[in-house]
CSV table of C-alpha atoms and ligand atoms in Angstrom, one decimal:
chain,number,residue,atom,x,y,z
A,9,MET,CA,-126.6,72.7,3.4
A,10,SER,CA,-127.7,70.6,0.3
A,11,ALA,CA,-125.5,67.8,-0.8
A,12,SER,CA,-122.6,68.5,-3.2
A,13,PRO,CA,-123.6,68.2,-6.8
A,14,VAL,CA,-120.2,66.7,-7.5
A,15,THR,CA,-119.2,63.2,-6.4
A,16,TRP,CA,-115.5,63.0,-6.0
A,17,PRO,CA,-113.4,59.8,-6.0
A,18,PRO,CA,-112.5,58.3,-2.6
A,19,ALA,CA,-109.2,59.7,-1.0
A,20,PRO,CA,-106.2,57.5,-1.7
A,21,ASP,CA,-104.8,55.7,1.5
A,22,TRP,CA,-102.3,58.2,2.5
A,23,ARG,CA,-101.7,56.5,5.9
A,24,ALA,CA,-99.9,53.7,3.9
A,25,TRP,CA,-97.4,56.1,2.2
A,26,ARG,CA,-93.9,55.2,3.3
A,27,HIS,CA,-92.1,57.4,0.7
A,28,VAL,CA,-93.4,60.5,-1.3
A,29,THR,CA,-91.8,62.3,-3.9
A,30,LYS,CA,-92.3,66.1,-3.9
A,31,LEU,CA,-92.2,68.0,-7.3
A,32,ASP,CA,-92.0,71.7,-7.4
A,33,PRO,CA,-94.2,73.0,-10.4
A,34,ASP,CA,-91.9,76.1,-10.6
A,35,ARG,CA,-88.9,73.9,-11.5
A,36,PRO,CA,-88.2,72.4,-15.0
A,37,LEU,CA,-88.4,68.6,-14.9
A,38,GLY,CA,-87.2,66.4,-17.9
A,39,ARG,CA,-89.0,63.3,-19.1
A,40,ALA,CA,-86.1,61.1,-18.1
A,41,ALA,CA,-86.4,62.4,-14.4
A,42,LEU,CA,-90.1,61.9,-14.4
A,43,ASP,CA,-89.7,58.4,-15.9
A,44,ALA,CA,-87.2,57.8,-12.9
A,45,VAL,CA,-90.0,59.0,-10.5
A,46,TYR,CA,-92.5,56.7,-12.0
A,47,ARG,CA,-90.0,53.7,-11.9
A,48,SER,CA,-88.8,54.4,-8.4
A,49,GLY,CA,-91.5,52.7,-6.4
A,50,THR,CA,-92.4,55.8,-4.7
A,51,ASP,CA,-96.0,55.7,-3.1
A,52,ALA,CA,-97.2,59.1,-4.1
A,53,ILE,CA,-96.3,62.5,-5.8
A,54,VAL,CA,-96.9,65.6,-4.0
A,55,LEU,CA,-96.9,68.9,-5.8
A,56,GLY,CA,-95.7,71.8,-3.6
A,57,GLY,CA,-93.4,74.7,-3.4
A,58,SER,CA,-93.0,77.8,-1.3
A,59,ALA,CA,-92.8,80.0,-4.4
A,60,GLY,CA,-94.2,79.9,-8.0
A,61,MET,CA,-97.3,78.0,-7.2
A,62,THR,CA,-99.2,79.7,-9.9
A,63,GLN,CA,-102.4,78.2,-11.5
A,64,ALA,CA,-100.7,77.8,-14.8
A,65,ALA,CA,-97.8,76.0,-13.3
A,66,VAL,CA,-99.8,73.7,-11.3
A,67,LEU,CA,-102.4,72.9,-14.1
A,68,ASP,CA,-99.3,72.2,-16.5
A,69,MET,CA,-97.7,69.8,-14.0
A,70,LEU,CA,-101.0,68.1,-13.3
A,71,ALA,CA,-101.4,67.5,-17.1
A,72,ARG,CA,-97.9,66.1,-17.4
A,73,LEU,CA,-98.6,63.7,-14.4
A,74,ALA,CA,-101.9,62.4,-16.0
A,75,ASP,CA,-100.2,59.0,-16.6
A,76,SER,CA,-98.7,58.8,-13.1
A,77,PRO,CA,-98.8,55.2,-11.7
A,78,VAL,CA,-99.4,56.7,-8.2
A,79,PRO,CA,-101.6,59.2,-6.7
A,80,VAL,CA,-100.7,62.9,-7.1
A,81,ALA,CA,-101.6,65.2,-4.2
A,82,LEU,CA,-101.4,68.8,-4.1
A,83,GLU,CA,-100.0,71.0,-1.4
A,84,VAL,CA,-102.2,74.2,-1.5
A,85,SER,CA,-100.0,77.1,-0.6
A,86,THR,CA,-101.9,79.8,-2.8
A,87,LEU,CA,-105.3,80.3,-3.5
A,88,GLU,CA,-104.8,80.4,-7.2
A,89,SER,CA,-103.3,77.0,-7.3
A,90,ALA,CA,-106.3,75.3,-5.7
A,91,VAL,CA,-107.5,73.5,-9.0
A,92,PRO,CA,-109.5,70.2,-9.3
A,93,GLY,CA,-107.5,67.3,-10.5
A,94,PRO,CA,-105.4,66.1,-7.6
A,95,ALA,CA,-106.3,63.1,-5.6
A,96,LEU,CA,-105.8,64.8,-2.4
A,97,PHE,CA,-105.3,68.4,-1.2
A,98,LEU,CA,-102.7,69.0,1.6
A,99,ILE,CA,-103.5,72.0,3.6
A,100,PRO,CA,-100.2,73.3,5.3
A,101,LEU,CA,-100.3,75.1,8.6
A,102,VAL,CA,-97.0,76.2,10.2
A,103,LEU,CA,-97.0,75.6,13.9
A,104,ASN,CA,-93.8,77.4,14.7
A,105,ALA,CA,-94.4,80.7,12.8
A,106,PRO,CA,-94.9,83.7,15.2
A,107,ASP,CA,-97.8,85.0,13.1
A,108,SER,CA,-101.0,83.1,13.3
A,109,ARG,CA,-101.6,83.8,9.8
A,110,TRP,CA,-99.8,80.8,8.9
A,111,LEU,CA,-101.9,78.6,11.4
A,112,GLY,CA,-105.3,79.5,10.0
A,113,GLY,CA,-105.5,83.0,9.1
A,114,ALA,CA,-104.3,82.6,5.5
A,115,GLN,CA,-106.5,79.4,5.1
A,116,ALA,CA,-109.6,81.1,6.5
A,117,ASP,CA,-108.9,84.0,4.2
A,118,ALA,CA,-108.7,81.8,1.2
A,119,LEU,CA,-111.9,80.1,2.3
A,120,SER,CA,-113.7,83.4,2.5
A,121,HIS,CA,-113.0,83.9,-1.3
A,122,ILE,CA,-113.9,80.3,-2.4
A,123,LEU,CA,-117.0,79.5,-0.2
A,124,PRO,CA,-119.3,82.0,-1.8
A,125,VAL,CA,-118.3,81.0,-5.2
A,126,VAL,CA,-117.5,77.3,-5.3
A,127,GLY,CA,-118.4,76.3,-1.8
A,128,GLU,CA,-120.8,73.4,-2.9
A,129,TYR,CA,-118.0,71.8,-4.9
A,130,ILE,CA,-115.3,71.7,-2.3
A,131,PRO,CA,-114.2,68.2,-1.8
A,132,TRP,CA,-113.9,68.4,2.0
A,133,ASP,CA,-113.1,64.7,2.4
A,134,LEU,CA,-110.1,65.2,0.2
A,135,LEU,CA,-108.7,67.9,2.3
A,136,LEU,CA,-105.7,67.0,4.7
A,137,PRO,CA,-104.2,69.4,7.0
A,138,GLU,CA,-100.5,69.2,7.7
A,139,ALA,CA,-99.0,70.8,10.8
A,140,TYR,CA,-95.5,71.9,9.8
A,141,LEU,CA,-92.5,72.3,11.7
A,142,VAL,CA,-90.2,74.6,9.5
A,143,LEU,CA,-86.7,74.0,10.9
A,144,ASN,CA,-84.0,75.0,8.2
A,145,PRO,CA,-83.5,78.7,8.6
A,146,ASP,CA,-82.4,79.0,5.0
A,147,CYS,CA,-85.4,77.5,3.3
A,148,THR,CA,-88.0,79.7,1.4
A,149,ALA,CA,-90.8,78.7,3.7
A,150,ALA,CA,-88.8,79.8,7.0
A,151,ARG,CA,-88.1,83.1,5.2
A,152,ILE,CA,-91.7,83.7,4.2
A,153,THR,CA,-93.3,82.5,7.5
A,154,GLY,CA,-90.5,83.9,10.0
A,155,ALA,CA,-90.6,80.4,11.6
A,156,ASP,CA,-88.8,79.9,14.8
A,157,THR,CA,-86.1,77.3,13.4
A,158,GLN,CA,-84.0,77.3,16.7
A,159,ILE,CA,-86.6,75.0,18.6
A,160,THR,CA,-85.2,72.2,20.6
A,161,PRO,CA,-86.2,68.5,20.5
A,162,GLU,CA,-88.2,69.3,23.8
A,163,GLY,CA,-89.8,72.2,22.0
A,164,ALA,CA,-90.5,70.1,18.9
A,165,ALA,CA,-92.0,67.5,21.2
A,166,ALA,CA,-94.4,70.1,22.7
A,167,TRP,CA,-95.6,71.2,19.3
A,168,ALA,CA,-96.1,67.5,18.2
A,169,ALA,CA,-98.2,66.8,21.3
A,170,LEU,CA,-100.2,69.8,20.7
A,171,ALA,CA,-100.7,69.0,16.9
A,172,GLY,CA,-101.3,65.3,17.2
A,173,ARG,CA,-103.0,65.0,20.7
A,174,VAL,CA,-104.7,68.2,21.5
A,175,LEU,CA,-105.5,69.4,18.0
A,176,ARG,CA,-105.8,66.0,16.7
A,177,LEU,CA,-104.3,67.1,13.3
A,178,PRO,CA,-103.7,63.8,11.2
A,179,LEU,CA,-100.2,64.9,10.0
A,180,VAL,CA,-97.1,66.4,11.7
A,181,TYR,CA,-94.5,67.4,9.0
A,182,VAL,CA,-90.8,67.9,10.2
A,183,GLU,CA,-89.4,70.1,7.4
A,184,TYR,CA,-85.8,70.6,6.9
A,185,SER,CA,-86.2,71.3,3.2
A,186,GLY,CA,-82.8,71.6,1.7
A,187,THR,CA,-80.8,70.1,4.5
A,188,PHE,CA,-80.6,67.0,6.4
A,189,GLY,CA,-82.2,67.5,9.9
A,190,ASP,CA,-81.7,66.7,13.5
A,191,MET,CA,-82.7,63.1,14.0
A,192,ALA,CA,-83.1,63.5,17.8
A,193,LEU,CA,-85.7,66.2,17.1
A,194,LEU,CA,-87.5,64.0,14.7
A,195,GLN,CA,-87.4,61.1,17.3
A,196,ALA,CA,-89.0,63.5,19.8
A,197,VAL,CA,-91.6,64.5,17.5
A,198,ARG,CA,-92.6,60.8,16.7
A,199,GLU,CA,-92.5,59.9,20.4
A,200,HIS,CA,-95.1,62.7,21.2
A,201,ALA,CA,-97.3,63.0,18.2
A,202,GLY,CA,-99.8,60.5,19.4
A,203,PRO,CA,-102.0,59.2,16.6
A,204,ALA,CA,-100.7,61.8,14.0
A,205,ARG,CA,-98.6,60.4,11.1
A,206,VAL,CA,-95.1,61.9,11.2
A,207,VAL,CA,-93.6,63.1,7.9
A,208,TYR,CA,-90.1,64.0,7.4
A,209,GLY,CA,-88.5,65.9,4.4
A,210,GLY,CA,-85.2,67.5,3.9
A,211,GLY,CA,-81.8,66.8,2.5
A,212,ILE,CA,-82.3,63.2,1.7
A,213,ARG,CA,-79.8,62.4,-1.2
A,214,SER,CA,-78.9,58.7,-0.6
A,215,ALA,CA,-80.2,55.4,1.0
A,216,ARG,CA,-78.3,56.2,4.2
A,217,GLU,CA,-80.3,59.4,4.8
A,218,ALA,CA,-83.6,57.9,3.9
A,219,GLU,CA,-83.0,54.9,6.2
A,220,ARG,CA,-82.3,57.3,9.2
A,221,ALA,CA,-85.3,59.4,8.6
A,222,ALA,CA,-87.5,56.4,8.2
A,223,ARG,CA,-86.5,55.1,11.5
A,224,TRP,CA,-88.6,57.7,13.0
A,225,ALA,CA,-90.9,59.1,10.4
A,226,HIS,CA,-94.0,57.2,9.1
A,227,THR,CA,-93.3,58.9,5.7
A,228,VAL,CA,-90.3,60.1,4.1
A,229,VAL,CA,-90.4,62.9,1.5
A,230,VAL,CA,-87.7,63.4,-1.2
A,231,GLY,CA,-87.6,66.6,-3.2
A,232,ASN,CA,-84.3,68.1,-4.5
A,233,LEU,CA,-82.8,64.7,-5.4
A,234,VAL,CA,-85.3,64.3,-8.4
A,235,TYR,CA,-83.8,67.5,-9.9
A,236,GLU,CA,-80.2,66.7,-9.0
A,237,ASP,CA,-79.8,62.8,-9.3
A,238,PRO,CA,-83.1,61.3,-10.2
A,239,HIS,CA,-81.4,57.8,-10.8
A,240,LEU,CA,-80.9,57.7,-7.0
A,241,LEU,CA,-84.6,58.1,-6.1
A,242,ALA,CA,-85.1,54.4,-6.3
A,243,GLU,CA,-82.6,53.6,-3.7
A,244,THR,CA,-84.2,55.9,-1.2
A,245,VAL,CA,-87.5,54.1,-1.7
A,246,ALA,CA,-85.7,50.7,-1.3
A,247,ALA,CA,-84.2,52.1,2.1
A,248,VAL,CA,-87.4,53.2,3.7
A,249,ARG,CA,-89.0,49.8,2.9
A,250,GLY,CA,-86.1,48.2,4.9
B,246,1GP,C1,-89.4,69.8,0.7
B,246,1GP,O1,-89.5,68.2,2.4
B,246,1GP,C2,-89.3,68.4,1.2
B,246,1GP,O2,-90.6,70.4,1.1
B,246,1GP,C3,-88.1,67.7,0.7
B,246,1GP,O3,-86.9,68.3,0.9
B,246,1GP,O4,-86.1,69.0,-1.2
B,246,1GP,O5,-84.6,68.8,0.6
B,246,1GP,O6,-85.4,66.8,-0.4
B,246,1GP,P1,-85.7,68.2,0.0
């Protein structure tokens, strides 16, 4: 295979991210809230959502974030939203879904469409797989994937060992989107994920929750708070930095 005709910028140092702010391209976000994100000290912005990841919405959000002081990553959950511009492309795989479609089938399907058309332009070094454990039964991702959200800390530890040590995936994401999760389960994941970075997201609405999650997670993700109380984001950043 010949070398890519495109030279992409180097990937940002995602291993150093302690605090990440997740923005949903499908949700309206005012200028004041965006300014609060920029001023918060967060390490990176991730665009992601379980619904509404249209090409137009993602391109619009990327344009608004052109002046971001921190790297902007894109969680690629639909084929149409895979557009150039982000500093990093996160590829979600759902470990605890019963259908292997969410653990590779959907991604291979997407590649089967992309490879023949723009294969030589794919920035492979900017793609980063995330091994998700989806744990809030009421979140959209759980409804879409049918994830088994009732797993125990021991079950989560086994998934973490499989992802981090056997499959050697770089990230294990403990996802409680919308609700604050079980810290014993997060601890079990951290203790068994081997070299993988452990990411936690879900229900962080104050410094207190951010501090608790940051005890076990390498990276803490805050989403809803930006839309509800953006002025509190900075205190979650301060809390994870200890
Ligand atoms: C969602 O993990 C993130 O994917 C953050 O969750 O929106 O509950 O903060 P919240």
